[in-house]
Amino acid sequence: MKRKKIIAGNWKLNMNQAQTRDFLKEVSGKLSADDLNAIEAIVCPPFTSIAAAGETIKEANLKIAVGAQNLSQHQSGAYTGEINAEMLKELGISSVLVGHSERRETFAEDDSVIKAKLNTGLEAGLNVILCCGESEATREVGDTDKWVAGQIASALEGLSLTDFASRVTIAYEPIWAIGTGKVCDSAEANRVCAMIRSKLAEILDQASADATRILYGGSVKSSNVDEIIAQSDIDGALVGGASIKVEEFPALVASAARESAKAVA
Ligand code: PEP
């Protein structure tokens, strides 16, 4: 099944407004319009740089969507420091990351918080990139599939969405590969992504599972992206460190576009 490839950049706590403008202006000269049309490119800046990213992308006439890295599960009220889905929509964002391991681990977001965030984002009309992935310890004891399938089942429990595949993307991100330079072997990453797809078929239905994009994330860069993105069940990459490098982001987009062209041929 042909699924449009995604390159999504998670900028984490990097890039103020000036850096955001400079970066996007610089990469605009290196990105091909045809490549951007062939795939879905997304950048997820920090909240305060979202507007600057949107404006610069518009000025440079780039087909890049802007996403957010987080949202509150609450709508309003006494939640100091939080930002809700409607506030993000006001900024014109298309999607939001939910369940990133840095949120799960550093900010103690458990499965119930992640589920609430997923539901809140979807109800507000945002698309969600739902992240999952095992720790090194979980992998070492052979529990990767059980753990990842459990994360997916918990987040999707009771969810009823007719257009699931166009609203939810899954990102498989083994924690031990994030920001470490240790990329997961591409065949193994593909095996886990295929396992996630069969779990989706079990929870939803086969057609939705076949249509849903599943990304790999964890130390993806221009030197390893071709092999990862060529895998049958991997539909793109969620990229941290390399996505804010001027030479790397366009190379990632070009790789995904080349792979898409192969799938058509
Ligand atoms: C991420 O933050 O989602 C990520 C995959 O980071 P990195 O590419 O730096 O490993």
XYZ file of C-alpha atoms and ligand atoms in Angstrom:
275
model
C 0.000 0.000 0.000
C 1.287 3.462 -0.912
C 1.487 5.759 2.086
C 2.812 9.306 1.775
C 6.198 9.559 3.500
C 6.681 11.927 6.399
C 9.795 13.706 7.614
C 8.985 15.343 10.932
C 11.502 17.442 12.824
C 11.281 17.588 16.602
C 13.286 20.667 17.489
C 12.998 20.027 21.241
C 14.233 22.925 23.412
C 16.214 24.542 20.592
C 15.696 27.454 18.210
C 14.426 30.808 19.418
C 12.458 32.985 16.996
C 15.499 34.538 15.305
C 17.173 31.138 14.915
C 13.926 29.696 13.552
C 13.690 32.393 10.880
C 17.372 32.073 9.946
C 17.201 28.278 9.770
C 14.094 28.174 7.589
C 15.439 30.878 5.265
C 18.692 28.953 4.898
C 17.052 25.591 4.240
C 14.578 27.111 1.793
C 17.426 27.496 -0.703
C 18.321 23.825 -0.329
C 14.852 22.270 -0.457
C 13.275 21.310 -3.749
C 9.585 22.162 -4.228
C 9.107 18.821 -5.989
C 10.567 16.939 -3.028
C 8.350 18.825 -0.589
C 5.318 18.058 -2.756
C 6.142 14.361 -2.876
C 6.139 13.955 0.903
C 4.790 15.555 4.061
C 7.418 17.655 5.828
C 6.664 18.877 9.337
C 8.681 20.960 11.777
C 7.832 21.097 15.479
C 9.482 24.148 17.045
C 9.130 25.228 20.679
C 5.795 26.990 21.342
C 7.303 30.483 21.227
C 8.817 29.896 17.776
C 5.698 28.419 16.148
C 4.428 31.741 14.791
C 7.886 32.702 13.456
C 8.136 29.304 11.740
C 4.694 29.678 10.153
C 5.439 33.192 8.884
C 8.850 32.300 7.454
C 7.492 29.174 5.751
C 4.721 31.276 4.191
C 7.112 33.990 3.034
C 9.454 31.413 1.501
C 6.509 29.588 -0.075
C 7.560 26.238 1.355
C 5.247 23.259 1.685
C 6.179 22.491 5.267
C 3.581 22.040 7.995
C 4.176 23.317 11.495
C 3.458 21.110 14.481
C 3.785 21.425 18.242
C 5.823 19.260 20.601
C 3.244 19.094 23.354
C -0.215 20.212 24.464
C -2.148 20.244 27.690
C -4.766 17.572 28.269
C -6.852 20.294 29.927
C -9.045 22.873 28.226
C -8.706 25.747 30.693
C -8.347 26.527 34.358
C -5.732 26.439 37.068
C -2.956 24.729 35.117
C -0.007 27.085 35.384
C 2.318 26.981 32.398
C 0.052 24.902 30.174
C -1.080 25.540 26.585
C -4.265 24.001 25.221
C -5.156 22.555 21.836
C -7.317 25.528 20.785
C -4.445 27.928 21.503
C -2.236 25.836 19.251
C -4.866 25.744 16.538
C -4.995 29.535 16.679
C -1.327 29.480 15.679
C -2.208 27.463 12.586
C -0.470 24.238 13.523
C -1.463 20.981 11.871
C -0.252 18.374 14.301
C 1.120 17.694 17.735
C 3.519 15.149 19.210
C 2.089 13.062 22.034
C 3.850 10.461 24.148
C 7.443 11.368 23.318
C 9.739 9.441 25.660
C 11.212 12.699 26.965
C 7.697 13.710 28.080
C 7.023 10.234 29.472
C 10.305 10.079 31.386
C 11.350 13.639 32.279
C 7.849 14.986 32.798
C 6.337 11.785 34.209
C 3.522 11.570 31.656
C 1.953 8.163 32.148
C -0.311 6.247 29.771
C -3.443 7.943 31.112
C -2.017 11.442 30.525
C -0.908 10.441 27.041
C -4.333 9.050 26.242
C -5.968 12.265 27.496
C -3.597 14.380 25.383
C -4.259 12.262 22.299
C -8.017 12.610 22.740
C -7.838 16.350 23.445
C -5.697 16.992 20.367
C -7.929 14.926 18.104
C -11.122 16.474 19.451
C -9.720 19.924 18.684
C -9.073 18.840 15.093
C -5.301 18.473 15.349
C -3.494 15.501 13.873
C -1.441 13.557 16.379
C 1.939 11.883 16.096
C 1.780 9.267 18.842
C 5.235 8.167 20.005
C 6.060 4.820 21.540
C 9.207 2.853 22.216
C 11.036 0.668 24.680
C 13.956 1.325 27.008
C 17.224 -0.570 26.700
C 16.321 -2.621 29.784
C 12.962 -3.627 28.281
C 14.678 -4.646 25.043
C 17.342 -6.639 26.894
C 14.758 -8.791 28.651
C 12.952 -9.418 25.359
C 9.839 -7.418 26.179
C 9.983 -4.876 23.337
C 6.885 -6.045 21.457
C 4.776 -6.464 24.568
C 5.778 -3.023 25.832
C 5.231 -1.169 22.563
C 1.957 -2.959 21.794
C 0.799 -2.092 25.325
C 1.586 1.605 24.811
C -0.427 1.619 21.576
C -3.369 -0.303 23.049
C -3.516 1.976 26.073
C -3.443 5.190 24.017
C -6.079 3.994 21.540
C -8.453 2.283 23.953
C -12.036 3.372 23.304
C -11.020 5.760 20.521
C -13.541 5.953 17.732
C -12.302 7.802 14.651
C -13.518 7.168 11.131
C -10.485 8.895 9.593
C -7.846 7.392 11.910
C -5.125 7.027 9.290
C -5.257 10.644 8.204
C -5.364 11.938 11.780
C -2.958 9.701 13.683
C 0.611 8.781 12.822
C 2.636 6.444 15.017
C 6.319 7.071 15.696
C 8.307 4.075 16.902
C 11.221 5.520 18.829
C 13.351 3.116 20.859
C 14.462 5.237 23.815
C 18.019 3.926 23.689
C 18.355 5.256 20.126
C 17.123 8.797 20.812
C 19.914 11.334 20.787
C 22.522 8.631 21.361
C 23.847 8.082 17.839
C 22.842 4.380 18.259
C 20.406 3.805 15.415
C 18.217 0.697 15.574
C 19.065 -1.849 12.910
C 16.729 -1.050 10.019
C 15.375 -4.609 9.678
C 14.641 -4.716 13.407
C 12.983 -1.282 13.309
C 10.885 -2.544 10.402
C 9.928 -5.677 12.323
C 8.678 -3.609 15.264
C 6.807 -1.220 12.935
C 5.133 -4.236 11.268
C 4.198 -5.532 14.725
C 2.655 -2.112 15.507
C 0.697 -2.319 12.248
C -0.732 -5.700 13.186
C -1.659 -4.342 16.601
C -3.479 -1.477 14.844
C -5.340 -4.018 12.697
C -6.406 -5.829 15.863
C -7.573 -2.628 17.599
C -9.051 -0.869 14.537
C -9.344 -2.808 11.284
C -6.981 -3.975 8.552
C -7.726 -1.096 6.159
C -6.989 1.547 8.801
C -3.819 -0.270 9.832
C -2.644 -0.489 6.218
C -3.250 3.216 5.660
C -1.631 4.512 8.890
C 1.845 5.995 8.627
C 4.381 4.529 11.050
C 7.627 6.453 11.454
C 10.934 5.419 12.947
C 12.792 7.820 15.227
C 16.164 7.551 16.919
C 19.411 9.067 15.656
C 18.197 9.347 12.058
C 20.487 11.437 9.880
C 21.332 11.809 6.204
C 23.858 8.956 6.338
C 21.363 6.343 7.582
C 17.955 7.618 6.465
C 17.934 5.888 3.031
C 18.148 2.411 4.537
C 15.529 3.155 7.192
C 13.035 4.774 4.891
C 13.310 1.987 2.319
C 11.815 -0.515 4.793
C 8.359 -1.815 3.908
C 6.603 -0.809 7.144
C 8.475 2.438 7.831
C 6.781 5.465 6.311
C 9.213 8.157 7.309
C 11.162 9.493 10.240
C 10.717 11.584 13.350
C 14.041 13.332 13.698
C 15.512 15.324 16.552
C 19.135 16.456 16.328
C 19.562 16.248 12.540
C 16.339 18.149 11.840
C 17.836 21.457 12.987
C 20.980 21.140 10.881
C 20.895 23.183 7.690
C 22.596 20.491 5.588
C 20.701 17.588 7.120
C 17.008 18.545 6.985
C 16.932 19.028 3.185
C 18.847 15.754 2.753
C 16.243 13.897 4.838
C 13.418 15.394 2.769
C 15.223 14.479 -0.471
C 15.728 10.896 0.705
C 12.024 10.471 1.531
C 11.077 11.987 -1.835
C 13.430 9.585 -3.673
C 11.886 6.638 -1.852
C 8.383 7.867 -2.757
C 9.350 8.101 -6.415
C 10.619 4.484 -6.269
C 7.329 3.344 -4.782
C 5.486 4.945 -7.724
C 7.780 3.521 -10.406
C 13.399 12.580 18.819
O 13.598 13.470 19.620
O 12.239 12.223 18.568
C 14.542 11.945 18.171
C 14.332 10.891 17.425
O 15.765 12.515 18.415
P 17.147 12.153 17.640
O 16.847 12.131 16.167
O 18.064 13.275 18.018
O 17.593 10.823 18.125
